[in-house]
Amino acid sequence: MSEQLDTLVLGAGCFWGVEKRFEAIEGVTDVVSGYAGGEGVKPRYRDITHPRNKFNPKNHAEVVQISYEPGRVSLETLLQHFYEMHDPTQQNRQGNDIGTQYRSIILFNSDAQASAAKAVTARYQPLLTAAGFGQIQTQIQPLTQFYPAEAFHQDYLAKNPNGYCPDHATGVRFSGEPAQMASVDNSGLLQGKHIVMLDAPDCPYCEKFKTDVVKNYQGKTPLHLRRANELSGLQISSPTWATPTLLFLENGKEVLGVQGYMAPADFYKVLGHFSLGEQSEAFKVAFQSGTDRPFCQQYEQFKNTPDGVFIDALSGAPLFDTHDRFNSGTGWLSFSKPVAGAITTKPDYSHGMVRTEVLAAVSGIHLGHVFNDGPNGSTRYCINATVLEFVAR
């Protein structure tokens, strides 16, 4: 026999991220996005977002209805998660989301829930005050009716894998741990080029980016993970409330910022702009399928290197081994084969020819072409030197 369920209705800003975060808590069986707390406004997205209701105190709030098993997760635990995942000291807003629909609200369905909400709120205020935050603005009121949101909004983050999660957490925990700003040393980011990814707990877009990009990234431009409150000493101009956000820094100052999940191809194109320069020959080869001049400077540097491996200039992934290099006399680096799994190929019908294009598997950049005119009719990978770097063995 299943254990009895209870429900709790909470509003902490945009309900997409709130829904996802509560779904990840053990003991929570279901989370539904919806509207509640209003009067005289139709519980529909187009109505609560209408400009006339932006500052209407009787507007519905974006909320989630949490179904949970009290024997597996306590009401107090859910309320603590609620407070820790947003900034309850902001009134009628969370970050750039402004209006009464984004207000912080607890809608109780019993005297026990009301008492727990007031007690948890009272415990959290001194922690916020000690961390320099103001007074909690969270409304605590009885639930009259919960209205499920349109199907489009349910499980929104799962259905829309390319985006970002709003992260408005203060960093103040009920354990009393302070925000981590002072514990992170950013002095190493003040010289040279660096990439910073703004990360957050329970952010599916962050996890997707880490799986799709960070896991395979070995590039020479270091990539660091930070929380929004861990940027002390850096000159950041982009908003920091969305995760993931990619910040491209030079000598500690932001040069470029991109908000939201980036697919590998998009990430490497932005990195190419940042690292190579959009007007460089390397960028044109990598992203516009250009071709090095024969016997170019990089070719002369790479044609007789010591034993080692040629790597992708952006991702750092190994591509070709000197053991497989040979002198074709063409003026381009030539290899009999790539490192296993390092490249992909596709047909190329440009310039009125039929060729096979060679692409880097990790970054997707253009490397060159493959022909069957090697020694004794063997395979020849004709590769542009400008998009490579060499690492001695």
mmCIF file of C-alpha atoms in Angstrom:
data_model
loop_
_atom_site.group_PDB
_atom_site.id
_atom_site.type_symbol
_atom_site.label_atom_id
_atom_site.label_comp_id
_atom_site.label_asym_id
_atom_site.label_seq_id
_atom_site.Cartn_x
_atom_site.Cartn_y
_atom_site.Cartn_z
ATOM 1 C CA MET A 1 0.000 0.000 0.000
ATOM 2 C CA SER A 2 1.449 3.388 -1.027
ATOM 3 C CA GLU A 3 2.096 5.972 1.649
ATOM 4 C CA GLN A 4 -0.341 8.869 1.970
ATOM 5 C CA LEU A 5 0.589 11.951 -0.038
ATOM 6 C CA ASP A 6 0.338 15.615 0.833
ATOM 7 C CA THR A 7 0.630 18.657 -1.419
ATOM 8 C CA LEU A 8 2.354 22.019 -1.025
ATOM 9 C CA VAL A 9 1.998 25.041 -3.323
ATOM 10 C CA LEU A 10 4.953 27.432 -3.624
ATOM 11 C CA GLY A 11 5.985 30.310 -5.875
ATOM 12 C CA ALA A 12 9.652 31.270 -6.335
ATOM 13 C CA GLY A 13 9.705 33.126 -9.649
ATOM 14 C CA CYS A 14 9.462 31.495 -13.074
ATOM 15 C CA PHE A 15 7.966 28.065 -12.466
ATOM 16 C CA TRP A 16 10.043 26.191 -15.093
ATOM 17 C CA GLY A 17 13.177 25.977 -12.986
ATOM 18 C CA VAL A 18 11.288 25.609 -9.687
ATOM 19 C CA GLU A 19 9.420 22.602 -11.076
ATOM 20 C CA LYS A 20 12.621 20.919 -12.201
ATOM 21 C CA ARG A 21 14.431 21.480 -8.914
ATOM 22 C CA PHE A 22 11.646 20.069 -6.756
ATOM 23 C CA GLU A 23 11.274 17.059 -9.054
ATOM 24 C CA ALA A 24 14.855 16.119 -8.192
ATOM 25 C CA ILE A 25 14.129 15.838 -4.431
ATOM 26 C CA GLU A 26 13.716 12.312 -3.070
ATOM 27 C CA GLY A 27 10.226 11.808 -1.671
ATOM 28 C CA VAL A 28 8.609 14.186 -4.174
ATOM 29 C CA THR A 29 6.309 12.175 -6.441
ATOM 30 C CA ASP A 30 5.033 14.860 -8.805
ATOM 31 C CA VAL A 31 5.360 18.584 -9.497
ATOM 32 C CA VAL A 32 2.862 20.549 -11.588
ATOM 33 C CA SER A 33 3.364 24.130 -12.763
ATOM 34 C CA GLY A 34 0.381 26.406 -12.370
ATOM 35 C CA TYR A 35 -1.191 29.593 -11.093
ATOM 36 C CA ALA A 36 -2.604 30.541 -7.683
ATOM 37 C CA GLY A 37 -2.993 33.350 -5.171
ATOM 38 C CA GLY A 38 -4.890 35.744 -7.418
ATOM 39 C CA GLU A 39 -8.406 37.129 -7.680
ATOM 40 C CA GLY A 40 -10.278 38.536 -10.661
ATOM 41 C CA VAL A 41 -7.604 37.480 -13.190
ATOM 42 C CA LYS A 42 -8.131 34.480 -15.444
ATOM 43 C CA PRO A 43 -5.599 31.742 -14.568
ATOM 44 C CA ARG A 44 -4.049 31.685 -18.028
ATOM 45 C CA TYR A 45 -0.515 32.605 -19.033
ATOM 46 C CA ARG A 46 -1.618 35.253 -21.516
ATOM 47 C CA ASP A 47 -3.693 36.946 -18.811
ATOM 48 C CA ILE A 48 -1.220 36.892 -15.925
ATOM 49 C CA THR A 49 1.524 38.179 -18.268
ATOM 50 C CA HIS A 50 -0.618 40.943 -19.769
ATOM 51 C CA PRO A 51 0.957 44.378 -19.130
ATOM 52 C CA ARG A 52 -2.127 45.510 -17.192
ATOM 53 C CA ASN A 53 -1.441 42.805 -14.607
ATOM 54 C CA LYS A 54 2.309 43.272 -14.266
ATOM 55 C CA PHE A 55 1.947 45.124 -10.953
ATOM 56 C CA ASN A 56 -1.572 44.015 -10.119
ATOM 57 C CA PRO A 57 -1.498 42.853 -6.461
ATOM 58 C CA LYS A 58 -4.414 40.516 -7.224
ATOM 59 C CA ASN A 59 -2.615 38.809 -10.092
ATOM 60 C CA HIS A 60 -1.953 35.090 -9.866
ATOM 61 C CA ALA A 61 1.600 33.990 -9.098
ATOM 62 C CA GLU A 62 3.504 31.384 -11.065
ATOM 63 C CA VAL A 63 3.581 28.467 -8.618
ATOM 64 C CA VAL A 64 4.192 24.747 -8.443
ATOM 65 C CA GLN A 65 2.044 22.148 -6.721
ATOM 66 C CA ILE A 66 4.331 19.604 -5.087
ATOM 67 C CA SER A 67 2.997 16.131 -4.259
ATOM 68 C CA TYR A 68 5.197 14.416 -1.708
ATOM 69 C CA GLU A 69 5.384 11.549 0.772
ATOM 70 C CA PRO A 70 5.743 13.032 4.303
ATOM 71 C CA GLY A 71 7.414 9.821 5.469
ATOM 72 C CA ARG A 72 10.235 10.296 2.960
ATOM 73 C CA VAL A 73 10.658 14.078 2.876
ATOM 74 C CA SER A 74 9.471 16.478 5.542
ATOM 75 C CA LEU A 75 7.510 19.657 4.993
ATOM 76 C CA GLU A 76 10.337 21.599 6.679
ATOM 77 C CA THR A 77 12.868 20.182 4.212
ATOM 78 C CA LEU A 78 10.752 21.263 1.240
ATOM 79 C CA LEU A 79 10.383 24.754 2.680
ATOM 80 C CA GLN A 80 14.115 25.007 3.257
ATOM 81 C CA HIS A 81 14.774 24.022 -0.358
ATOM 82 C CA PHE A 82 12.217 26.622 -1.415
ATOM 83 C CA TYR A 83 14.024 29.417 0.391
ATOM 84 C CA GLU A 84 17.489 28.303 -0.694
ATOM 85 C CA MET A 85 16.605 28.161 -4.410
ATOM 86 C CA HIS A 86 15.564 31.810 -4.797
ATOM 87 C CA ASP A 87 15.939 35.269 -3.262
ATOM 88 C CA PRO A 88 12.930 35.814 -0.994
ATOM 89 C CA THR A 89 14.058 39.351 -0.153
ATOM 90 C CA GLN A 90 13.074 40.566 -3.641
ATOM 91 C CA GLN A 91 9.523 41.844 -3.865
ATOM 92 C CA ASN A 92 7.474 40.983 -6.967
ATOM 93 C CA ARG A 93 10.509 39.882 -8.930
ATOM 94 C CA GLN A 94 13.321 37.393 -9.310
ATOM 95 C CA GLY A 95 16.300 38.893 -11.108
ATOM 96 C CA ASN A 96 15.197 40.321 -14.471
ATOM 97 C CA ASP A 97 11.741 38.727 -14.153
ATOM 98 C CA ILE A 98 9.685 41.594 -12.773
ATOM 99 C CA GLY A 99 6.006 41.627 -11.815
ATOM 100 C CA THR A 100 3.561 40.262 -9.297
ATOM 101 C CA GLN A 101 3.418 36.923 -11.113
ATOM 102 C CA TYR A 102 7.022 36.301 -9.949
ATOM 103 C CA ARG A 103 6.419 37.050 -6.272
ATOM 104 C CA SER A 104 7.684 34.730 -3.556
ATOM 105 C CA ILE A 105 4.712 32.965 -1.996
ATOM 106 C CA ILE A 106 3.767 30.017 0.225
ATOM 107 C CA LEU A 107 0.153 28.865 -0.076
ATOM 108 C CA PHE A 108 -0.739 26.536 2.797
ATOM 109 C CA ASN A 109 -3.548 23.989 2.892
ATOM 110 C CA SER A 110 -3.638 23.375 6.672
ATOM 111 C CA ASP A 111 -2.801 24.922 10.021
ATOM 112 C CA ALA A 112 0.215 22.614 10.216
ATOM 113 C CA GLN A 113 1.561 23.936 6.907
ATOM 114 C CA ALA A 114 0.954 27.527 8.024
ATOM 115 C CA SER A 115 2.843 26.977 11.278
ATOM 116 C CA ALA A 116 5.737 25.259 9.506
ATOM 117 C CA ALA A 117 5.983 28.045 6.910
ATOM 118 C CA LYS A 118 6.134 30.743 9.589
ATOM 119 C CA ALA A 119 8.669 28.790 11.650
ATOM 120 C CA VAL A 120 11.021 28.113 8.721
ATOM 121 C CA THR A 121 10.742 31.739 7.604
ATOM 122 C CA ALA A 122 11.641 32.913 11.106
ATOM 123 C CA ARG A 123 14.714 30.671 11.131
ATOM 124 C CA TYR A 124 15.889 31.874 7.723
ATOM 125 C CA GLN A 125 15.670 35.621 8.323
ATOM 126 C CA PRO A 126 18.641 35.854 10.738
ATOM 127 C CA LEU A 127 20.788 33.862 8.317
ATOM 128 C CA LEU A 128 19.923 36.243 5.486
ATOM 129 C CA THR A 129 20.509 39.274 7.717
ATOM 130 C CA ALA A 130 23.946 37.989 8.713
ATOM 131 C CA ALA A 131 24.817 37.600 5.022
ATOM 132 C CA GLY A 132 23.812 41.199 4.271
ATOM 133 C CA PHE A 133 20.374 40.603 2.754
ATOM 134 C CA GLY A 134 17.181 42.469 3.605
ATOM 135 C CA GLN A 135 13.809 41.385 4.899
ATOM 136 C CA ILE A 136 11.965 38.369 3.533
ATOM 137 C CA GLN A 137 9.086 39.455 1.268
ATOM 138 C CA THR A 138 7.501 36.010 0.930
ATOM 139 C CA GLN A 139 3.720 36.029 1.235
ATOM 140 C CA ILE A 140 2.253 33.273 3.443
ATOM 141 C CA GLN A 141 -1.461 32.805 2.869
ATOM 142 C CA PRO A 142 -4.104 30.072 2.562
ATOM 143 C CA LEU A 143 -4.555 28.305 -0.742
ATOM 144 C CA THR A 144 -7.980 28.903 -2.263
ATOM 145 C CA GLN A 145 -7.454 27.093 -5.567
ATOM 146 C CA PHE A 146 -4.574 25.822 -7.683
ATOM 147 C CA TYR A 147 -4.918 26.083 -11.469
ATOM 148 C CA PRO A 148 -2.605 23.854 -13.551
ATOM 149 C CA ALA A 149 -0.739 25.773 -16.248
ATOM 150 C CA GLU A 150 -1.037 25.037 -19.941
ATOM 151 C CA ALA A 151 0.508 21.778 -21.190
ATOM 152 C CA PHE A 152 3.281 23.805 -22.848
ATOM 153 C CA HIS A 153 4.625 24.781 -19.420
ATOM 154 C CA GLN A 154 4.647 21.316 -17.853
ATOM 155 C CA ASP A 155 8.130 19.730 -17.740
ATOM 156 C CA TYR A 156 9.298 22.698 -19.809
ATOM 157 C CA LEU A 157 13.013 22.211 -19.231
ATOM 158 C CA ALA A 158 12.844 18.533 -20.163
ATOM 159 C CA LYS A 159 11.006 19.386 -23.400
ATOM 160 C CA ASN A 160 13.287 22.307 -24.299
ATOM 161 C CA PRO A 161 16.880 21.112 -23.866
ATOM 162 C CA ASN A 162 18.535 24.251 -25.258
ATOM 163 C CA GLY A 163 18.104 27.151 -22.878
ATOM 164 C CA TYR A 164 19.018 28.278 -19.371
ATOM 165 C CA CYS A 165 17.844 28.018 -15.784
ATOM 166 C CA PRO A 166 17.252 31.201 -13.804
ATOM 167 C CA ASP A 167 19.462 31.025 -10.713
ATOM 168 C CA HIS A 168 18.442 33.608 -8.135
ATOM 169 C CA ALA A 169 19.664 31.768 -5.033
ATOM 170 C CA THR A 170 21.307 33.912 -2.376
ATOM 171 C CA GLY A 171 23.801 31.202 -1.445
ATOM 172 C CA VAL A 172 22.608 31.335 2.162
ATOM 173 C CA ARG A 173 21.977 27.849 3.567
ATOM 174 C CA PHE A 174 20.013 26.733 6.600
ATOM 175 C CA SER A 175 23.150 24.972 7.767
ATOM 176 C CA GLY A 176 24.519 28.440 8.361
ATOM 177 C CA GLU A 177 27.180 28.136 5.686
ATOM 178 C CA PRO A 178 27.943 31.542 4.180
ATOM 179 C CA ALA A 179 27.945 32.296 0.486
ATOM 180 C CA GLN A 180 31.141 30.957 -1.077
ATOM 181 C CA MET A 181 32.411 34.161 -2.647
ATOM 182 C CA ALA A 182 35.336 34.604 -0.284
ATOM 183 C CA SER A 183 36.516 30.994 -0.569
ATOM 184 C CA VAL A 184 37.122 31.061 -4.332
ATOM 185 C CA ASP A 185 40.489 32.319 -5.545
ATOM 186 C CA ASN A 186 40.160 34.013 -8.943
ATOM 187 C CA SER A 187 43.691 35.423 -9.044
ATOM 188 C CA GLY A 188 44.684 32.887 -11.695
ATOM 189 C CA LEU A 189 42.041 34.301 -14.035
ATOM 190 C CA LEU A 190 43.521 37.806 -14.015
ATOM 191 C CA GLN A 191 46.170 37.017 -16.633
ATOM 192 C CA GLY A 192 45.643 35.565 -20.079
ATOM 193 C CA LYS A 193 42.503 34.196 -21.667
ATOM 194 C CA HIS A 194 40.000 32.112 -19.688
ATOM 195 C CA ILE A 195 36.462 30.771 -20.014
ATOM 196 C CA VAL A 196 34.092 30.788 -17.050
ATOM 197 C CA MET A 197 30.885 28.760 -17.050
ATOM 198 C CA LEU A 198 28.282 29.910 -14.538
ATOM 199 C CA ASP A 199 26.970 26.718 -12.934
ATOM 200 C CA ALA A 200 24.112 25.979 -10.534
ATOM 201 C CA PRO A 201 22.816 22.931 -8.695
ATOM 202 C CA ASP A 202 19.894 21.077 -10.274
ATOM 203 C CA CYS A 203 20.265 22.963 -13.568
ATOM 204 C CA PRO A 204 19.668 20.488 -16.425
ATOM 205 C CA TYR A 205 21.087 22.879 -19.025
ATOM 206 C CA CYS A 206 24.312 23.069 -17.011
ATOM 207 C CA GLU A 207 24.544 19.285 -16.825
ATOM 208 C CA LYS A 208 23.857 18.996 -20.546
ATOM 209 C CA PHE A 209 26.595 21.520 -21.375
ATOM 210 C CA LYS A 210 29.041 19.735 -19.085
ATOM 211 C CA THR A 211 28.222 16.422 -20.761
ATOM 212 C CA ASP A 212 28.270 17.729 -24.327
ATOM 213 C CA VAL A 213 31.205 20.151 -24.086
ATOM 214 C CA VAL A 214 33.130 20.311 -20.809
ATOM 215 C CA LYS A 215 33.710 16.556 -20.547
ATOM 216 C CA ASN A 216 35.615 16.485 -23.869
ATOM 217 C CA TYR A 217 37.273 19.891 -23.704
ATOM 218 C CA GLN A 218 41.090 19.913 -23.462
ATOM 219 C CA GLY A 219 41.812 23.287 -25.083
ATOM 220 C CA LYS A 220 44.618 25.644 -24.170
ATOM 221 C CA THR A 221 42.146 28.306 -22.970
ATOM 222 C CA PRO A 222 41.284 27.096 -19.440
ATOM 223 C CA LEU A 223 37.597 26.528 -18.674
ATOM 224 C CA HIS A 224 36.451 27.124 -15.081
ATOM 225 C CA LEU A 225 33.126 26.423 -13.344
ATOM 226 C CA ARG A 226 31.830 29.110 -11.003
ATOM 227 C CA ARG A 227 28.625 30.020 -9.183
ATOM 228 C CA ALA A 228 27.225 33.494 -9.722
ATOM 229 C CA ASN A 229 28.478 34.569 -6.282
ATOM 230 C CA GLU A 230 32.021 33.339 -6.959
ATOM 231 C CA LEU A 231 33.217 36.041 -9.386
ATOM 232 C CA SER A 232 35.071 38.249 -6.926
ATOM 233 C CA GLY A 233 37.881 40.254 -8.511
ATOM 234 C CA LEU A 234 36.648 39.777 -12.094
ATOM 235 C CA GLN A 235 35.234 42.513 -14.330
ATOM 236 C CA ILE A 236 31.939 41.027 -15.520
ATOM 237 C CA SER A 237 29.431 42.995 -17.603
ATOM 238 C CA SER A 238 26.903 40.247 -18.464
ATOM 239 C CA PRO A 239 23.965 39.430 -16.163
ATOM 240 C CA THR A 240 24.860 36.469 -13.960
ATOM 241 C CA TRP A 241 21.423 35.138 -12.994
ATOM 242 C CA ALA A 242 21.072 32.627 -15.860
ATOM 243 C CA THR A 243 22.838 29.283 -15.898
ATOM 244 C CA PRO A 244 24.717 28.255 -17.823
ATOM 245 C CA THR A 245 26.258 31.526 -18.970
ATOM 246 C CA LEU A 246 29.640 31.437 -20.725
ATOM 247 C CA LEU A 247 32.006 34.303 -19.947
ATOM 248 C CA PHE A 248 35.105 34.739 -22.102
ATOM 249 C CA LEU A 249 37.715 36.694 -20.152
ATOM 250 C CA GLU A 250 41.034 38.300 -20.989
ATOM 251 C CA ASN A 251 43.186 39.490 -18.082
ATOM 252 C CA GLY A 252 40.203 39.189 -15.752
ATOM 253 C CA LYS A 253 37.860 41.304 -17.882
ATOM 254 C CA GLU A 254 34.900 39.980 -19.825
ATOM 255 C CA VAL A 255 35.342 40.208 -23.586
ATOM 256 C CA LEU A 256 32.236 38.258 -24.523
ATOM 257 C CA GLY A 257 29.318 36.620 -22.698
ATOM 258 C CA VAL A 258 26.754 34.137 -23.992
ATOM 259 C CA GLN A 259 23.650 33.241 -21.976
ATOM 260 C CA GLY A 260 22.163 29.757 -22.096
ATOM 261 C CA TYR A 261 23.103 26.292 -23.268
ATOM 262 C CA MET A 262 25.439 26.165 -26.260
ATOM 263 C CA ALA A 263 25.714 23.138 -28.521
ATOM 264 C CA PRO A 264 29.334 22.059 -29.161
ATOM 265 C CA ALA A 265 29.376 23.572 -32.661
ATOM 266 C CA ASP A 266 28.192 26.944 -31.328
ATOM 267 C CA PHE A 267 30.604 26.876 -28.394
ATOM 268 C CA TYR A 268 33.598 26.176 -30.601
ATOM 269 C CA LYS A 269 32.654 28.878 -33.090
ATOM 270 C CA VAL A 270 32.485 31.449 -30.281
ATOM 271 C CA LEU A 271 35.747 30.091 -28.873
ATOM 272 C CA GLY A 272 37.285 30.379 -32.342
ATOM 273 C CA HIS A 273 36.261 34.019 -32.527
ATOM 274 C CA PHE A 274 37.739 34.591 -29.045
ATOM 275 C CA SER A 275 40.889 32.501 -29.397
ATOM 276 C CA LEU A 276 41.793 32.724 -33.093
ATOM 277 C CA GLY A 277 40.222 36.003 -34.187
ATOM 278 C CA GLU A 278 37.496 36.144 -36.832
ATOM 279 C CA GLN A 279 39.819 37.602 -39.459
ATOM 280 C CA SER A 280 42.577 35.021 -38.982
ATOM 281 C CA GLU A 281 43.390 32.367 -41.562
ATOM 282 C CA ALA A 282 42.828 29.711 -38.916
ATOM 283 C CA PHE A 283 39.254 30.918 -38.292
ATOM 284 C CA LYS A 284 38.494 30.949 -42.018
ATOM 285 C CA VAL A 285 39.819 27.410 -42.378
ATOM 286 C CA ALA A 286 38.019 26.115 -39.302
ATOM 287 C CA PHE A 287 34.592 27.693 -39.833
ATOM 288 C CA GLN A 288 34.433 28.748 -43.477
ATOM 289 C CA SER A 289 36.069 25.633 -44.960
ATOM 290 C CA GLY A 290 39.045 27.652 -46.112
ATOM 291 C CA THR A 291 42.367 26.238 -47.235
ATOM 292 C CA ASP A 292 45.903 27.125 -46.155
ATOM 293 C CA ARG A 293 48.298 28.396 -48.774
ATOM 294 C CA PRO A 294 50.635 25.555 -49.780
ATOM 295 C CA PHE A 295 53.943 25.610 -47.871
ATOM 296 C CA CYS A 296 52.533 28.165 -45.423
ATOM 297 C CA GLN A 297 54.442 29.166 -42.293
ATOM 298 C CA GLN A 298 52.638 26.666 -40.050
ATOM 299 C CA TYR A 299 53.292 23.872 -42.518
ATOM 300 C CA GLU A 300 57.012 24.657 -42.475
ATOM 301 C CA GLN A 301 56.919 24.545 -38.643
ATOM 302 C CA PHE A 302 55.070 21.236 -38.492
ATOM 303 C CA LYS A 303 56.484 19.205 -41.375
ATOM 304 C CA ASN A 304 59.534 17.960 -39.447
ATOM 305 C CA THR A 305 58.579 18.076 -35.791
ATOM 306 C CA PRO A 306 59.917 15.583 -33.239
ATOM 307 C CA ASP A 307 57.815 12.576 -32.275
ATOM 308 C CA GLY A 308 54.408 13.644 -30.999
ATOM 309 C CA VAL A 309 50.744 14.350 -31.709
ATOM 310 C CA PHE A 310 48.917 17.071 -33.627
ATOM 311 C CA ILE A 311 45.881 18.333 -31.695
ATOM 312 C CA ASP A 312 42.800 20.413 -32.467
ATOM 313 C CA ALA A 313 43.774 24.066 -31.860
ATOM 314 C CA LEU A 314 40.418 24.697 -30.141
ATOM 315 C CA SER A 315 39.321 21.533 -28.318
ATOM 316 C CA GLY A 316 42.810 20.152 -27.642
ATOM 317 C CA ALA A 317 41.690 16.692 -28.809
ATOM 318 C CA PRO A 318 44.418 14.522 -30.441
ATOM 319 C CA LEU A 319 43.903 14.307 -34.213
ATOM 320 C CA PHE A 320 47.000 12.947 -35.986
ATOM 321 C CA ASP A 321 50.200 11.196 -34.926
ATOM 322 C CA THR A 322 53.669 11.881 -36.322
ATOM 323 C CA HIS A 323 54.003 8.108 -36.832
ATOM 324 C CA ASP A 324 51.428 8.470 -39.613
ATOM 325 C CA ARG A 325 52.840 11.643 -41.220
ATOM 326 C CA PHE A 326 54.537 11.541 -44.611
ATOM 327 C CA ASN A 327 55.853 14.092 -47.097
ATOM 328 C CA SER A 328 53.461 14.253 -50.026
ATOM 329 C CA GLY A 329 55.271 17.142 -51.691
ATOM 330 C CA THR A 330 51.989 19.057 -51.930
ATOM 331 C CA GLY A 331 52.740 21.744 -49.341
ATOM 332 C CA TRP A 332 50.072 20.490 -46.944
ATOM 333 C CA LEU A 333 50.489 18.191 -43.980
ATOM 334 C CA SER A 334 49.700 14.618 -45.035
ATOM 335 C CA PHE A 335 48.853 11.609 -42.885
ATOM 336 C CA SER A 336 48.034 7.999 -43.690
ATOM 337 C CA LYS A 337 45.387 7.861 -40.957
ATOM 338 C CA PRO A 338 43.944 9.877 -38.039
ATOM 339 C CA VAL A 339 43.948 9.039 -34.347
ATOM 340 C CA ALA A 340 41.143 6.529 -33.759
ATOM 341 C CA GLY A 341 37.792 8.280 -33.316
ATOM 342 C CA ALA A 342 39.310 11.737 -33.830
ATOM 343 C CA ILE A 343 37.616 12.763 -37.071
ATOM 344 C CA THR A 344 34.396 12.526 -39.027
ATOM 345 C CA THR A 345 33.936 12.833 -42.785
ATOM 346 C CA LYS A 346 31.217 13.993 -45.136
ATOM 347 C CA PRO A 347 30.808 14.516 -48.912
ATOM 348 C CA ASP A 348 31.962 17.898 -50.238
ATOM 349 C CA TYR A 349 30.613 19.062 -53.611
ATOM 350 C CA SER A 350 31.985 22.609 -53.489
ATOM 351 C CA HIS A 351 33.958 24.217 -56.310
ATOM 352 C CA GLY A 352 32.512 21.785 -58.837
ATOM 353 C CA MET A 353 34.415 18.845 -57.337
ATOM 354 C CA VAL A 354 33.479 15.654 -55.525
ATOM 355 C CA ARG A 355 35.632 15.307 -52.407
ATOM 356 C CA THR A 356 35.477 13.952 -48.867
ATOM 357 C CA GLU A 357 35.757 16.611 -46.176
ATOM 358 C CA VAL A 358 37.535 15.863 -42.884
ATOM 359 C CA LEU A 359 36.115 17.371 -39.674
ATOM 360 C CA ALA A 360 37.298 17.229 -36.059
ATOM 361 C CA ALA A 361 34.979 14.919 -34.113
ATOM 362 C CA VAL A 362 34.919 17.005 -30.918
ATOM 363 C CA SER A 363 34.834 20.591 -32.190
ATOM 364 C CA GLY A 364 33.380 19.972 -35.647
ATOM 365 C CA ILE A 365 35.887 22.334 -37.299
ATOM 366 C CA HIS A 366 37.040 21.850 -40.895
ATOM 367 C CA LEU A 367 40.449 20.173 -41.111
ATOM 368 C CA GLY A 368 40.929 19.334 -44.772
ATOM 369 C CA HIS A 369 40.120 16.493 -47.163
ATOM 370 C CA VAL A 370 40.970 12.851 -47.660
ATOM 371 C CA PHE A 371 42.218 11.497 -50.985
ATOM 372 C CA ASN A 372 43.353 8.156 -52.378
ATOM 373 C CA ASP A 373 46.603 9.466 -53.851
ATOM 374 C CA GLY A 374 49.003 8.458 -51.083
ATOM 375 C CA PRO A 375 52.003 6.156 -51.599
ATOM 376 C CA ASN A 376 51.014 3.152 -53.704
ATOM 377 C CA GLY A 377 47.441 4.429 -53.955
ATOM 378 C CA SER A 378 46.972 4.570 -50.201
ATOM 379 C CA THR A 379 44.830 7.057 -48.281
ATOM 380 C CA ARG A 380 46.142 10.602 -47.810
ATOM 381 C CA TYR A 381 44.600 12.916 -45.214
ATOM 382 C CA CYS A 382 45.438 16.401 -46.515
ATOM 383 C CA ILE A 383 45.234 18.639 -43.439
ATOM 384 C CA ASN A 384 45.497 22.390 -42.923
ATOM 385 C CA ALA A 385 48.266 23.225 -40.467
ATOM 386 C CA THR A 386 46.731 26.486 -39.182
ATOM 387 C CA VAL A 387 44.002 24.659 -37.232
ATOM 388 C CA LEU A 388 46.478 22.331 -35.503
ATOM 389 C CA GLU A 389 48.861 22.545 -32.580
ATOM 390 C CA PHE A 390 51.702 20.175 -31.849
ATOM 391 C CA VAL A 391 52.439 18.378 -28.586
ATOM 392 C CA ALA A 392 55.738 16.480 -28.320
ATOM 393 C CA ARG A 393 55.597 12.999 -26.892
#
